[in-house]
Coordinates of C-alpha atoms and ligand atoms in Angstrom, one line a residue:
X521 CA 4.9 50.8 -30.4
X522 CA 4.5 47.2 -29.9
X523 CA 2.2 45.7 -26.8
X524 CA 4.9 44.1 -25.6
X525 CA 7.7 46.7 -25.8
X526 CA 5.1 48.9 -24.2
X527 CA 4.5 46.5 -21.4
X528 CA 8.6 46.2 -20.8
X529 CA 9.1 50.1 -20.8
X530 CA 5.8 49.9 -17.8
X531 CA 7.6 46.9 -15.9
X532 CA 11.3 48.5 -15.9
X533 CA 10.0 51.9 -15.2
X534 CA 7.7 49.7 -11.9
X535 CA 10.8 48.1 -11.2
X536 CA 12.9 51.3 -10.9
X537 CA 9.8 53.1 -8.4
X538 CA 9.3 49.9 -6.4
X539 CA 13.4 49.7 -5.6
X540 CA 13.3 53.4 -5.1
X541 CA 10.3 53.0 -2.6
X542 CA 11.7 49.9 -0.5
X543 CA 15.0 52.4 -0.1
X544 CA 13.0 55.3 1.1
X545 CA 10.6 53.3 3.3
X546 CA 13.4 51.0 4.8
X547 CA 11.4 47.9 3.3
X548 CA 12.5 44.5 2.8
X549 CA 10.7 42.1 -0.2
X550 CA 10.6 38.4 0.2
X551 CA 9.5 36.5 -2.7
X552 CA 8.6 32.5 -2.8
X553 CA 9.7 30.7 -5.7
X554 CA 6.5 30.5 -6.9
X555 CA 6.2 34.3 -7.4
X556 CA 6.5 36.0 -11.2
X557 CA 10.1 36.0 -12.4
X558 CA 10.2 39.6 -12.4
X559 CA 9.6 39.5 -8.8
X560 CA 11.9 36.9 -7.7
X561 CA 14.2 39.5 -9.5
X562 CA 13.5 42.5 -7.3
X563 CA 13.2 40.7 -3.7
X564 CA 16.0 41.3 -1.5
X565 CA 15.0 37.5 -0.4
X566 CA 13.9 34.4 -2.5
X567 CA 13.1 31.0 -0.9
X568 CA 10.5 28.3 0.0
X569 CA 8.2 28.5 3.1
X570 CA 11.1 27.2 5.4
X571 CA 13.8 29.7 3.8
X572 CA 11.0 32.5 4.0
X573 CA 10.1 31.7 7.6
X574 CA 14.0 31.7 9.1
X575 CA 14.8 35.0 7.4
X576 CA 11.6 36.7 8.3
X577 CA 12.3 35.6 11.8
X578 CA 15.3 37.4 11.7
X579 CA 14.9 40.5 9.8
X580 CA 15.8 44.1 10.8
X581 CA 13.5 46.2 8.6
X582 CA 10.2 48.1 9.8
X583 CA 8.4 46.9 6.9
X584 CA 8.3 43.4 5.5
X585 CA 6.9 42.6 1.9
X586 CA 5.5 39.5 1.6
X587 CA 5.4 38.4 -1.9
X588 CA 3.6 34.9 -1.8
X589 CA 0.1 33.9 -0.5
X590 CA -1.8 34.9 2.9
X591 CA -0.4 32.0 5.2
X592 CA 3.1 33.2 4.3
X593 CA 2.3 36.9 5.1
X594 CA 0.6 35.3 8.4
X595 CA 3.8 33.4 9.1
X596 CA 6.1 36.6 8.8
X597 CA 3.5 38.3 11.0
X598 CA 3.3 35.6 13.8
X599 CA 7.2 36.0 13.7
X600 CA 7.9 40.0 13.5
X601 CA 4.5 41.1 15.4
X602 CA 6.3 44.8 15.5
X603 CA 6.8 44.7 11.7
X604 CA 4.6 46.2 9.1
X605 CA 3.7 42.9 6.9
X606 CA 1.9 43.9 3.5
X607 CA 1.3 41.3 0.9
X608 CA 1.0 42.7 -3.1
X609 CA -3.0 40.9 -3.0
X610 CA -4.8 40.0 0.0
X611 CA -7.0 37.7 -1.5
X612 CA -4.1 35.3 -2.8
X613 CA -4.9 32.2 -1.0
X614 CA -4.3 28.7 -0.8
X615 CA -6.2 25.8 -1.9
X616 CA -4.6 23.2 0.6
X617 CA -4.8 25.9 3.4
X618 CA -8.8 26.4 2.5
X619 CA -8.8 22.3 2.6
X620 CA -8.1 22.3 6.0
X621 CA -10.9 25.0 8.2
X622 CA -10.0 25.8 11.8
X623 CA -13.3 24.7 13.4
X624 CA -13.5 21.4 11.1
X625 CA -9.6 20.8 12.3
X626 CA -10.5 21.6 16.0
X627 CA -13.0 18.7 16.2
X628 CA -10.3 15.8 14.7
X629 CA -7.6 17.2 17.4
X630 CA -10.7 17.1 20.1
X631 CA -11.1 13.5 18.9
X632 CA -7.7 12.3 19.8
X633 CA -6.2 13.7 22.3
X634 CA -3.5 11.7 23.2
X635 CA -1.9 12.3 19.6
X636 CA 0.7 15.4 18.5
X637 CA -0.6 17.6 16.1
X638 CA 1.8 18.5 13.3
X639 CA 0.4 20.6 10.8
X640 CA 1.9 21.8 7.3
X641 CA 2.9 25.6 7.4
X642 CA 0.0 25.9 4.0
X643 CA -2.3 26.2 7.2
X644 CA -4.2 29.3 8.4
X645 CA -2.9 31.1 11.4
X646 CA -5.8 29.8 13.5
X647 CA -5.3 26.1 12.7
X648 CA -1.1 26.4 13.9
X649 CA -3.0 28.1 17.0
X650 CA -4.0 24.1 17.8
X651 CA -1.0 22.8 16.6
X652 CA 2.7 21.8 18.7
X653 CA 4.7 21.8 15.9
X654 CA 4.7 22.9 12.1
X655 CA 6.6 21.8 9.2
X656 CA 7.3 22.9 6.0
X657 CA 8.5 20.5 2.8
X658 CA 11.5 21.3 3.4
X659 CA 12.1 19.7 6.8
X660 CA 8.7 17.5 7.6
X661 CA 10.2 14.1 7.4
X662 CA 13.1 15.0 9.7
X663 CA 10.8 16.5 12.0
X664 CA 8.4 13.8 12.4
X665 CA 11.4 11.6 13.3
X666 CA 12.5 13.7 16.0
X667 CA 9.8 12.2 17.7
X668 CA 9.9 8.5 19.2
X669 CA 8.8 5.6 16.4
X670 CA 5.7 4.9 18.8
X671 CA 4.7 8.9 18.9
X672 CA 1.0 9.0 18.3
X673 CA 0.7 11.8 15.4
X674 CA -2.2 13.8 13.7
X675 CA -0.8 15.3 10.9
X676 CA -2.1 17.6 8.3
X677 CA -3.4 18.9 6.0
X678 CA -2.1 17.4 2.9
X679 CA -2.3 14.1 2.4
X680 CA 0.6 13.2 -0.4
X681 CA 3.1 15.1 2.4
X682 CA 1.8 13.2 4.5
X683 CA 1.6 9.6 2.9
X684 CA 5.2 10.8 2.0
X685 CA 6.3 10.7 5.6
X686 CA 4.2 7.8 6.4
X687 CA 6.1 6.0 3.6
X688 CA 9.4 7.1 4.0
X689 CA 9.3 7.0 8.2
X690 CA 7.5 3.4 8.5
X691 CA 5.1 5.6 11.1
X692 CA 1.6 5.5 10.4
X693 CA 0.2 9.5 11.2
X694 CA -3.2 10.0 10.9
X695 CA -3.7 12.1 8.5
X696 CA -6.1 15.1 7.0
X697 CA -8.1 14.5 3.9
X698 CA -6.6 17.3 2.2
X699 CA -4.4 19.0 -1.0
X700 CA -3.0 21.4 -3.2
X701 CA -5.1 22.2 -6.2
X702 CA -1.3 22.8 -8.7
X703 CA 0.0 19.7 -7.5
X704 CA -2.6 17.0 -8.3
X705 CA -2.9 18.3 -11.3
X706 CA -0.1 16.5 -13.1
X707 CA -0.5 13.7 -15.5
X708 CA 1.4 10.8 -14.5
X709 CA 0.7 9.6 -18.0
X710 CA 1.8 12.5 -19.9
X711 CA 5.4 12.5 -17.5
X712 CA 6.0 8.8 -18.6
X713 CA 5.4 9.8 -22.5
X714 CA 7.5 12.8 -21.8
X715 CA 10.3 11.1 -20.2
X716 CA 10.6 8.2 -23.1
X717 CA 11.6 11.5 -25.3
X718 CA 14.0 12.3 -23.0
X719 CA 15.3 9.6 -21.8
X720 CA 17.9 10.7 -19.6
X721 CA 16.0 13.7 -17.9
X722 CA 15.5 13.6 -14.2
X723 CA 11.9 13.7 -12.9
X724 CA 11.8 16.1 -9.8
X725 CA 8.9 15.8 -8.0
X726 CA 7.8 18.1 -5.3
X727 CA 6.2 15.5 -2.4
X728 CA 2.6 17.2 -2.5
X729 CA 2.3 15.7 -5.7
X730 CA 0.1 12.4 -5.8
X731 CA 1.9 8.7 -4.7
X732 CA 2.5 7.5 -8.0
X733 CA 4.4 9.9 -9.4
X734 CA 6.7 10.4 -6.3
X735 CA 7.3 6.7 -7.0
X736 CA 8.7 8.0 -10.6
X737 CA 10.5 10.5 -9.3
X738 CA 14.1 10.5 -9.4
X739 CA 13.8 13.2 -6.7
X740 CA 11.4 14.2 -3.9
X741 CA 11.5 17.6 -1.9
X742 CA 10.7 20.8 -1.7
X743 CA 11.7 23.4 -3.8
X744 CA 14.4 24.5 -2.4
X745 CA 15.8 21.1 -2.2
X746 CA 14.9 20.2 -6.1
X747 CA 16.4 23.4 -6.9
X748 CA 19.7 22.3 -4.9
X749 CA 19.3 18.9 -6.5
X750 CA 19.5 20.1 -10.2
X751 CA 22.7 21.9 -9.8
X752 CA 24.5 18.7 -7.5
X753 CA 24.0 16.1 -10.3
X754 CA 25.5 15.5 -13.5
X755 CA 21.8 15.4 -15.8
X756 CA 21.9 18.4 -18.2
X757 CA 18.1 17.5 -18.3
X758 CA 14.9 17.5 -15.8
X759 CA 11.2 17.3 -15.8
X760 CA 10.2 19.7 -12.7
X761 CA 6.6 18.5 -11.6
X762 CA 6.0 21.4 -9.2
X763 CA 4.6 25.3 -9.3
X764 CA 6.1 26.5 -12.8
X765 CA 7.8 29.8 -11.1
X766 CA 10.6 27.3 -10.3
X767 CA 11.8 27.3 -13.5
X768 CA 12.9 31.0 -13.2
X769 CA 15.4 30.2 -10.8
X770 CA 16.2 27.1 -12.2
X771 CA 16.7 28.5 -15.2
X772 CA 18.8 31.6 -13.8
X773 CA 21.2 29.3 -11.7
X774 CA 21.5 26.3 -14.1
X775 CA 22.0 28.5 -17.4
X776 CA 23.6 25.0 -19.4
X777 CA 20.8 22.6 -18.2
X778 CA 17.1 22.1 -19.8
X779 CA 13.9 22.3 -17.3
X780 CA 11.1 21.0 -18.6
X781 CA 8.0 22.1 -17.0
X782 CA 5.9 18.3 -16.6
X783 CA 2.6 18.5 -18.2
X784 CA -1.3 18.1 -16.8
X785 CA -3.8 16.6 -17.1
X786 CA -6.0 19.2 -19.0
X787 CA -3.6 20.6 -21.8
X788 CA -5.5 24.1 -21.9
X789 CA -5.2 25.1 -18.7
X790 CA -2.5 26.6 -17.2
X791 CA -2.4 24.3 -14.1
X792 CA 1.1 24.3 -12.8
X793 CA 1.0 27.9 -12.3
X794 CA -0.7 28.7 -8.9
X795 CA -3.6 31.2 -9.5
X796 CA -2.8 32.4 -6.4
X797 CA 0.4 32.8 -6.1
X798 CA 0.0 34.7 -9.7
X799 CA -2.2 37.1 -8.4
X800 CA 0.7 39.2 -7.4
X801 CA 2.2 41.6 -10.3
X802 CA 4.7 44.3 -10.4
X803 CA 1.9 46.8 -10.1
X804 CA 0.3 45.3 -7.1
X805 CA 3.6 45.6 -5.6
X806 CA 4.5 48.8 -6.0
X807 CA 0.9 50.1 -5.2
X808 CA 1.8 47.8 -1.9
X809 CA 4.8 49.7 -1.0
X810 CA 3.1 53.3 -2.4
X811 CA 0.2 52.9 -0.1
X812 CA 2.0 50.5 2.9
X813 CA -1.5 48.7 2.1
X814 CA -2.9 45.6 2.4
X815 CA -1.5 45.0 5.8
X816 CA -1.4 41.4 7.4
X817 CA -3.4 41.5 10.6
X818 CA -3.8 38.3 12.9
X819 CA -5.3 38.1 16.1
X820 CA -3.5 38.5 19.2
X821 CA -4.6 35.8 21.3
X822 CA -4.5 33.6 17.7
X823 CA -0.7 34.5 16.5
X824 CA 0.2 34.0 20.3
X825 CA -0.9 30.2 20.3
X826 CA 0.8 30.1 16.6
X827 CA 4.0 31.5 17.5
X828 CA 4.8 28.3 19.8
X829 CA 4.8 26.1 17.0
X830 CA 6.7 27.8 14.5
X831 CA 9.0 28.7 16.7
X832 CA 9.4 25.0 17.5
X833 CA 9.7 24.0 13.6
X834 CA 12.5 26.4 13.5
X835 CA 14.3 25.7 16.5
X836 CA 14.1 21.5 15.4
X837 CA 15.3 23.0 12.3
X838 CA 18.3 24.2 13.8
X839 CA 18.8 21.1 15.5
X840 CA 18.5 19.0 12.9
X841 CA 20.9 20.9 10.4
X842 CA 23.6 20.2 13.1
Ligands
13P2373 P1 7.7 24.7 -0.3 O1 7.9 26.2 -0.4 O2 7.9 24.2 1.0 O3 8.4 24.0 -1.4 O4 6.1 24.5 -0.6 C1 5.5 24.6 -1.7 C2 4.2 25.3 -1.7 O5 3.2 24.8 -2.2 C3 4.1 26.6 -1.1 O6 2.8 27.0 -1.2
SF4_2374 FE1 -1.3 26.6 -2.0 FE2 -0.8 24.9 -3.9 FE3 -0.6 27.4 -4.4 FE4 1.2 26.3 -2.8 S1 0.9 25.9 -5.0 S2 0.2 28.2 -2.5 S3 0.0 24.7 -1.8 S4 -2.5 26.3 -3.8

């Protein structure tokens, strides 16, 4: 037998156990886009952070599956403190998260004090704890102007997100030195090459991605808004210059249009797959479910003071929908 027809028989017969396992156990599995295809194809959710964080703050399940990195597994838990919330890998962090420490981010608040803090939901559960209100991509700039023009803002801790905003707003935030290890990666030379041989692909461009190449883009946004994007327009063709596990879903819900994955700097490395997000496998899963193990735990007094916020994002959310 083949390596690979091995491997499929291992990864249907996983699938099979983990879907009988989240019956038995009552469990629900949320998946971000940047997960492994054949994850995204077992979660009874998919979504970005901001679709992750609205459903998990809804759900009716005693056990939550978190299949994404730590913060999101935080998030779920700061929302459903009642819930079981295991992640596949405990160790699957984030590079922008790790940018930004709590005790680093407490002195910059300390320093200005007359200024609303508005931090990125890639932050650690201790860092929302000093925040008033979080964002995700997917509703940041609309957010930000909720607030009057002359709003004194700290807002972090990626700086391309933030630069975004400051751009697109006319407000001038201060902002945290921070970013996302996948998303700087890409080379702006190598997506102006690529887009001469395809000359009538769209460039997507997720905004944590560096200035120049959102000034390429034909459209900024989070994932779940590119996604949205590739299917309203008429291109058949579009260079995706985010986390490569978009292309799944691209791929599944666009069937008749191209996605061309845009290219990095450093041709041998994988770059535009997270290594964290990819730490997650269909055998960490279902060993998650078997053993109900590793369990998200956050601090009471922390996910208390972190609650606030994200409750805030998602009730601006609401409003702003409307
Ligand atoms: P969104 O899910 O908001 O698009 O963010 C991307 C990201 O980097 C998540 O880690
Ligand atoms: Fe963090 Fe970047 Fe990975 Fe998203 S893609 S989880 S921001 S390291």
């Amino acid at each position: 037998m083949n390596v690979d027809k091995a491997t499929t028989i291992s990864n249907d017969n996983l699938a099979k156990e983990i879907l009988r396992l989240k019956k038995e156990k009552g469990a629900v599995i949320m998946a971000h886009y940047y997960q492994r295809g054949e994850i995204q194809d077992l979660a009874d959710y998919i979504g970005d952070s901001l679709a992750l964080a609205q459903i998990a703050s809804k759900i009716d399940a005693p056990i939550i599956v978190l299949c994404g990195v730590h913060f999101m597994g935080e998030t779920a838990k700061i929302l459903c403190p009642d819930k079981k919330v295991l992640v596949p890998d405990m160790s699957a962090g984030c590079s922008l998260a790790d940018s930004c420490p709590a005790s680093e981010f407490e002195k910059f608040v300390k320093a200005h004090p007359d200024h609303t803090v508005i931090s990125y939901v890639n932050t650690s559960a201790a860092v929302k704890a000093l925040t008033d209100v979080v964002v995700t991509s997917g509703n940041a700039k609309e957010i930000v102007e909720s607030f009057p023009a002359d709003e004194k803002i700290i807002f972090g801790p990626d700086r391309n997100l933030g630069n975004y905003i400051n751009s697109a707003t006319g407000r001038s935030m201060l902002l945290w030195d921070g970013a996302c290890h996948v998303h700087e990666q890409f080379s702006l030379e190598k997506i102006i090459e690529l887009k001469k041989q395809h000359s009538k692909a769209l460039l997507l461009v997720h905004p944590e991605c560096k200035k120049p190449l959102q000034l390429l883009a034909d459209k900024v946004g989070s994932t779940a808004v590119l996604l949205k994007y590739a299917g309203e327009v008429d291109a058949k063709e579009f260079i995706v210059a985010t986390e490569s596990g978009i292309l799944h879903e691209m791929r599944k819900k666009y069937p008749d249009k191209t996605f061309i994955p845009a290219p990095v700097e450093d041709a041998e490395c994988a770059c535009n797959d997270c290594s964290y997000m990819k730490l997650n496998t269909l055998k960490k899963l279902y060993d998650c479910l078997l053993n109900e193990s590793p369990e998200i735990v956050v601090d009471a007094d922390i996910s208390e003071r972190a609650r606030k916020p994200i409750l805030k994002m998602l009730e601006l959310s609401e409003k702003i929908k409307k």
